[in-house]
Structure formats: C-alpha cells, structure tokens
C-alpha cells in the first residue's frame, strides 16, 4: 500500500515527540528548539498555496516517460554500427565544434566586457587580436546553500541581470566564459539552469513554479499528508517504470525525480527530459553560453570511502566519461544505458535513449546518502528514530544502493590495459564531493581544454560554522601527485589553517599567479590561474546547513544577494578596483605568455589578491568564531548551526520514507 511511507513518517514523528519529551537528558532549551525546528522542517507550512492544484494537474501522466526507451543503434554511412565510446586523449569533435562557435562569440564580446570593467591604460581590442582567452567558472557542492549562494555569483556574472553592468558590478563574465562546471549542489545550479534553457537567475527566482524551494523535497505538502502521499506515489510510479523497462533503480532515482520536480521548468519536472537535451536549447545552439559540465565520482564496488585517487567523471551535453587513467574514455551522453562491449553496441536494435534523465544526472552528482551515514553519529538524533535510521541506512549502504548505478557499464570491455572498469558490469557513481574535491576543477585543468583562468566559487561547509576553509583546493592540489593525475597540474595552495588564519576565505584570493612556479610537463602558463571566491557573510549569514531542504522566499533572497555581493565585493564598495582586477585575472596568463608587463592597475591587483606563498605554522589556531556580517546588518536571517539540527530530522525522515517505500 503506497501510503505507508507517509503514515510511517507521521507515526515516527509523533513517537519522536513523545520520546524526546520522555527523555530530557540533553539540555532543555536545546530540546525545545530541536522540536520546534523538526516541526518547522517537516511541516514546512500548513496552508498550501498554489501547490496542490499544480501538482495534481502535473500528475496527469505519471510514470510512463521516465523509463528509458530502446531505439536502433546509430550507423555510419556504410551501414556499420557506430562505436559509442572513444578514448579520452582529446576533447571530442562536437565539443571542438562548439568551441569554434563559442570562441567567435567571445572574441566579439570580450573587448566590450574588459572596457566595461574600467581597466586603465589597457587597449583591449589590440591585446585580444588573434587570441582566444579560455575562462572557466566552477561552482562547488553544498546542497541548496551552494545552489543559492552560487546563484548569486551567477547573477552577478550574467550581463542580462538588471544593473549588473553598472560601475562596480562585474556582469559579462558569464558571456565571456567558455566552460561552466557544477558539482553536487553546484550541479543543481548549473544543471537546472542549463536544462531550463539558461534563464537569468532573476527569472528562476521570480517563477514560483520553477525553483520551488519553500516546499521540502521530502514532504512538499507539509501536514497535508494526502498530497504528499500523491507526490510520493508519482515518484514511485516513475521509478517503477524504469525498473519495468529492465533497469536497476536506486535511491538516486527518487532523489533525482524529486529534484527535477523542484528545479526543472517542465510538467512533473520533465520525466522525459534528458541532460543531452541541453544541445537543443536555443542559447546552446547559437553558442551564447559556456559549455556546461556536471561532475560525479566513481566509487569502486563494496567500498564506502572514496579517495582522491578515485575517478572523476563528467557529464556534458554530448559526452559522459572520465579523463583519468582508471577509465580514460567517454560515451555519447544520449546513449547512456546502452549495452556495449568495447564501445560497440551488443544488439544493433537495442540501443537506449532517455537514461540520461536530467534529474537523474543532477541527482547523481549529489548522492549525499553515503555522507548521511557517516554523519548520523554526530547528528544529535537519538533513540528510536536514530535506530530506525541507522538500520535503514546501513542496509542501503550494504546493498550499495546509496550510489547511482550506471548499468550497463558504458566502459565494459574498453581500454583493457588500463581501465579499472574493463570487467565491471556496473559503473557506480557517487556525489562529486566525496573525494573532498568539492569544487569541480578536474574537468577544467585538463591540458586539452587549455583553460587560462578558473573562477572557483566555494560554498563548502568545512569549518565548525559551515564556512569554506579552502580544503577542496588542497584536495585538487594533492591529486596531481596521485595515480589519477595523468598530466594535470594545479598551483600550490596552503593548508586550511593558513587559509582561515590569513583570511584567504574572507576576500578573493588568486593562486598560481606566477606561472613559472608551476614546473614540469604541462606546467607554466598552460596551468590556469585560480581566482578563489569563498562564501563569506557580507550581507547575510549564508552558512546554512548542507542538509537544509527548504528555503522561504526571503531566505532565498538573502542567500542570492550575499553571493552577488561576494562576487562584486559589495558592488565595489569593499574595493573599487575589484571589477578591473577581474579583467586583469582574465588576461593574466596571456600577459605571461607574451612576457609582457602588466599595467600598474593590474600589478596592484596582483599584489593585493595573489597568495604570496606565506604559510602559518601548523600550531597556529584555526579561527572558530563565526565571522560578522560585513557590509550591512539589517538583512541577516540564516542560522547555520540551528538549521543543521532541523536538517537532521529531514534527512532521517527522507531515509525512512524512501526505505519504507522501496
Ligand atoms: C581561436 O579559436 C578558433 C575556434 O576554435 C580557432 O579557429 C582559432 O585558430 C583560435 N585562434 C588562436 C589564435 O588560437
Ligand atoms: C568607469 O568608467 C566610466 C566611463 O569612463 C566612468 O564614468 C566611471 O566613473 C568609471 N568608474 C570607476 C569606478 O572608475
Ligand atoms: C537598478 O538601479 C537603479 C538605479 O540605481 C535602481 O533604482 C533599481 O532599483 C535597480 N534595480 C535592481 C533590480 O536592482
Ligand atoms: C551581454 O553579452 C552579449 C554577448 O553575449 C552582448 O551581445 C550584449 O550586448 C551584452 N549586454 C550588455 C548589457 O552588456
Ligand atoms: C518556465 O516555462 C514557462 C512556459 O514555457 C515560461 O513561460 C517561463 O518563462 C519559464 N520560466 C523560466 C524561469 O524559465
Ligand atoms: C536535439 O539535437 C540533436 C542534435 O543536436 C538532434 O539530433 C535531435 O533530434 C534534437 N532533439 C529534439 C527533440 O529536437
Ligand atoms: C577480466 O577478467 C578476466 C576473467 O576473470 C581476467 O582474465 C582478466 O585479467 C580481467 N581483465 C582485467 C583488465 O581486469
Ligand atoms: C593519460 O593516461 C593515458 C592512459 O593511461 C596515457 O595513454 C596518456 O599518455 C596519459 N597522459 C599523460 C599526459 O600522462
Ligand atoms: C583577518 O581578518 C581579521 C578580521 O577582519 C583581522 O582582525 C585580522 O588582522 C586579519 N588577518 C590578517 C592576517 O590579515
Ligand atoms: C549590489 O547590487 C545588488 C543588485 O544590484 C544589490 O542587491 C545589493 O544590495 C548591492 N550591494 C550593496 C552592498 O550595495
Ligand atoms: C618569454 O620568455 C621565456 C623565457 O625567458 C622564453 O622562453 C619565451 O620564448 C618568451 N616568450 C615570448 C613570446 O617572447
Ligand atoms: C613563486 O616563485 C617566486 C620566485 O621564485 C617566490 O618568491 C614565490 O614565493 C613563489 N610563490 C608561490 C606561491 O610559491
């Protein structure tokens, strides 16, 4: 009976109430606030607005179209089956074709942008003649915090945002960028934005049917249990249809369907909309937007820990795969799910389309379940609810259901001499942040992509108060010395003590300013400059919990505006040369390549923003106090530590509801 998860959830909640009242061993006040927060998290609101009608109307065709479908396999002009997989020795022809169009568009616009940034004593037109500058933008993981804070950066970078091209603002970086990458919560931003047709953040924010964040993904209708049950029914039916079509399903299917429902501008979240459909968006077809990438990690079967030696996989509208030697191959994204051997379809009339469902892909980048298990111990959840959750989560863990199984493995029988995936029937993917590289940098430091500068937006929760500490950069730095590096280089970065102690997370910091410090093959000016932009409270406490699953309108506004303020340094109020410095960062590698001298203005930017190699002694204490909001005091409302607790309840309820439904 399909209502059981909801009824179970309700009864668990009431027993949680009863229990916490009966066992007041923890601090009374803590309990009271826990209860209030649990209630707030799960009963998001009691009076549904437009929601019910919309869901019911959207649910007219439940299930059917989420199932992948079988098609005949593509053939070449002489009638032979095409190979769907290729070696990762270069970028694909299709990406190359996209870059031709994209570079042409950027070359036309970039001089205008650099002039808008008020660079002085610099002739942009002349400098950029016969030059392609390749800019990448990367958005870290961190749940909805990362999505919303990241959205503020994206809004600031987008010259279509109202007032974003004013003095002191930086709008146009997006229009100048070649690549944009997202991971986990950052993939919800980049993925949902691209799949929705690259709208402005203001449009997404203003459209109550799209970024539908005031309704929890677990329990969208609050105490309207019947409606929430209908919603779960829809998710279950949709996933069933995929199973009936012969595919393994996992928690990631429910998770992805729920995310799609919340984030994608299609009826029911677009059960038939695929990631490769981005190719068909007008702004992609006319090369107006950077090439979008979403990152996941490969996890070897039967292990819980993912190390920095894991394989990093990327999804693009054309291809899915990994540059790492452990796989070193790409398959066409639209044919994911097809059974292949050595890249060739096994049955010429049974290739698969629709497996690369858009929600499933952004869910794959964000399979946080594995981390829930690791964090439950310290979550403050206790008693019956804890036991139930541990049971369920451990089962899931043992079955390896906390991963997104990509089955059949697209790289079966491919690259025999090197690939770990050669004999595997399943490719298991997990959250892109599980190898601690929480910023999706690996695709952007591939020598074949030739990126000059990466704007690395870090919304990680590394410190006690859920602010970043530069840890993800350290992980990417370390990786270049491991077995998966395969020729990738990354500039030196300090440890997290230094990051926090030298305030490198409190203002923009550039790494790799001196290309000649990066030595060896593929070193020097071929390694991108890293412009590191960490989440910091300029106008709002944007350190909400990774597991906070619903946001009210004013919270969304606070998060986005804070991101906008970090990206623009308070629209130039913290540094009126910041916009010009962005221009200097863009041209920096090319200036180095030409052995040219920077303008005085750019030299000042380098002195101000480059990390100079200083490290603090390892016994310097890490700052543990929460930083103050810097530029306004009237717009604060986030409360990271408190929402963390409410989120625990949400997580437990999700696990219970899903497991009961399975
Ligand atoms: C710039 O990119 C275009 C398109 O990819 C290419 O044709 C051209 O040769 C490149 N120019 C330079 C100077 O590399
Ligand atoms: C930027 O340049 C414009 C046009 O030259 C000028 O009006 C404006 O004051 C400059 N802004 C800053 C912050 O220097
Ligand atoms: C844009 O700037 C103008 C003038 O400063 C201001 O009146 C308006 O409210 C701003 N619009 C937005 C959407 O920020
Ligand atoms: C924004 O960028 C596009 C190029 O992608 C350009 O055509 C347009 O004029 C720019 N708009 C503004 C307001 O600068
Ligand atoms: C969502 O789709 C509707 C209908 O196609 C469109 O009118 C609206 O602008 C879209 N919203 C966004 C944020 O793209
Ligand atoms: C999407 O674009 C691809 C190639 O760019 C094309 O083959 C396909 O038919 C298009 N799909 C739709 C639904 O328009
Ligand atoms: C694949 O499995 C076969 C049979 O177990 C074994 O002989 C072979 O060495 C394996 N190859 C690789 C690359 O793991
Ligand atoms: C990357 O790995 C592949 C496969 O092992 C190898 O052929 C290639 O030479 C490596 N590239 C570099 C730059 O090390
Ligand atoms: C870091 O910022 C804090 C607070 O603004 C300040 O007290 C401290 O001196 C700064 N440290 C450095 C090394 O700049
Ligand atoms: C910067 O501009 C944005 C949008 O125009 C606005 O929301 C924000 O409050 C401004 N920040 C400051 C510090 O004035
Ligand atoms: C720049 O200087 C380096 C080292 O001095 C030299 O190898 C290189 O050829 C020079 N490049 C140009 C464009 O002059
Ligand atoms: C880079 O090299 C210069 C000169 O050798 C040195 O002074 C500087 O500290 C180095 N920077 C970093 C970040 O290691």
Short mmCIF file of N, CA, C and O in Angstrom, two decimals, residues 298 309-313 322-329 411 414-415 418-422 427 479 483-484 486:
data_model
loop_
_atom_site.label_atom_id
_atom_site.label_comp_id
_atom_site.label_asym_id
_atom_site.label_seq_id
_atom_site.Cartn_x
_atom_site.Cartn_y
_atom_site.Cartn_z
N UNK A 298 33.52 8.23 -9.35
CA UNK A 298 33.33 6.79 -9.44
C UNK A 298 33.66 6.17 -8.09
O UNK A 298 34.59 6.59 -7.42
N UNK A 309 42.24 9.37 -5.11
CA UNK A 309 42.62 8.59 -6.28
C UNK A 309 41.42 7.99 -7.00
O UNK A 309 41.55 7.15 -7.87
N UNK A 310 40.23 8.42 -6.63
CA UNK A 310 39.03 7.96 -7.32
C UNK A 310 39.03 8.50 -8.75
O UNK A 310 39.77 9.42 -9.08
N UNK A 311 38.14 7.95 -9.57
CA UNK A 311 37.96 8.51 -10.90
C UNK A 311 36.95 9.64 -10.81
O UNK A 311 35.93 9.50 -10.16
N UNK A 312 37.23 10.73 -11.48
CA UNK A 312 36.28 11.82 -11.58
C UNK A 312 35.59 11.71 -12.95
O UNK A 312 36.27 11.62 -13.97
N UNK A 313 34.27 11.67 -12.93
CA UNK A 313 33.52 11.57 -14.18
C UNK A 313 32.84 12.91 -14.48
O UNK A 313 32.48 13.64 -13.55
N UNK A 322 35.42 9.91 -18.27
CA UNK A 322 36.49 10.33 -17.36
C UNK A 322 37.82 10.44 -18.11
O UNK A 322 38.14 9.62 -18.96
N UNK A 323 38.57 11.48 -17.73
CA UNK A 323 39.91 11.68 -18.27
C UNK A 323 40.94 10.84 -17.53
O UNK A 323 42.08 10.71 -17.98
N UNK A 324 40.56 10.29 -16.40
CA UNK A 324 41.52 9.60 -15.54
C UNK A 324 41.92 8.26 -16.15
O UNK A 324 41.11 7.60 -16.77
N UNK A 325 43.16 7.84 -15.91
CA UNK A 325 43.61 6.57 -16.49
C UNK A 325 42.77 5.38 -16.05
O UNK A 325 42.73 4.36 -16.74
N UNK A 326 42.09 5.47 -14.91
CA UNK A 326 41.29 4.33 -14.46
C UNK A 326 40.09 4.06 -15.37
O UNK A 326 39.46 3.01 -15.25
N UNK A 327 39.78 4.97 -16.27
CA UNK A 327 38.72 4.72 -17.25
C UNK A 327 39.18 5.23 -18.61
O UNK A 327 39.19 4.52 -19.60
N UNK A 328 39.53 6.52 -18.67
CA UNK A 328 40.12 7.13 -19.86
C UNK A 328 39.25 6.94 -21.10
O UNK A 328 39.70 6.49 -22.14
N UNK A 329 37.95 7.22 -20.95
CA UNK A 329 37.04 7.02 -22.07
C UNK A 329 35.79 7.88 -21.90
O UNK A 329 35.45 8.28 -20.78
N UNK A 411 31.71 1.43 -20.11
CA UNK A 411 33.12 1.24 -20.45
C UNK A 411 33.56 -0.22 -20.33
O UNK A 411 34.74 -0.54 -20.25
N UNK A 414 36.46 -2.00 -22.50
CA UNK A 414 37.18 -0.92 -23.18
C UNK A 414 38.48 -0.62 -22.43
O UNK A 414 38.50 -0.64 -21.21
N UNK A 415 39.53 -0.33 -23.15
CA UNK A 415 40.83 0.03 -22.55
C UNK A 415 41.35 -1.05 -21.61
O UNK A 415 41.66 -0.79 -20.44
N UNK A 418 44.43 -0.59 -19.12
CA UNK A 418 44.49 0.41 -18.06
C UNK A 418 43.23 0.52 -17.21
O UNK A 418 43.29 0.89 -16.05
N UNK A 419 42.05 0.21 -17.81
CA UNK A 419 40.82 0.62 -17.15
C UNK A 419 40.41 -0.29 -16.00
O UNK A 419 40.38 -1.51 -16.15
N UNK A 420 40.10 0.32 -14.84
CA UNK A 420 39.53 -0.45 -13.72
C UNK A 420 38.13 -0.94 -14.07
O UNK A 420 37.57 -1.76 -13.38
N UNK A 421 37.53 -0.34 -15.08
CA UNK A 421 36.14 -0.63 -15.40
C UNK A 421 36.01 -1.73 -16.45
O UNK A 421 34.92 -2.11 -16.82
N UNK A 422 37.13 -2.24 -16.92
CA UNK A 422 37.15 -3.16 -18.05
C UNK A 422 36.22 -4.36 -17.86
O UNK A 422 35.47 -4.73 -18.75
N UNK A 427 28.84 0.59 -13.40
CA UNK A 427 29.67 1.73 -13.02
C UNK A 427 28.92 2.47 -11.91
O UNK A 427 27.83 2.98 -12.14
N UNK A 479 45.97 15.89 -5.57
CA UNK A 479 45.66 14.87 -6.56
C UNK A 479 46.69 14.80 -7.69
O UNK A 479 46.90 13.75 -8.30
N UNK A 483 47.81 8.70 -8.43
CA UNK A 483 47.81 7.82 -9.60
C UNK A 483 46.89 8.30 -10.71
O UNK A 483 46.98 7.85 -11.84
N UNK A 484 45.95 9.20 -10.39
CA UNK A 484 44.98 9.61 -11.39
C UNK A 484 45.33 10.93 -12.08
O UNK A 484 44.56 11.45 -12.86
N UNK A 486 47.50 11.96 -14.36
CA UNK A 486 47.59 11.88 -15.81
C UNK A 486 47.91 13.21 -16.48
O UNK A 486 47.22 13.64 -17.41
#
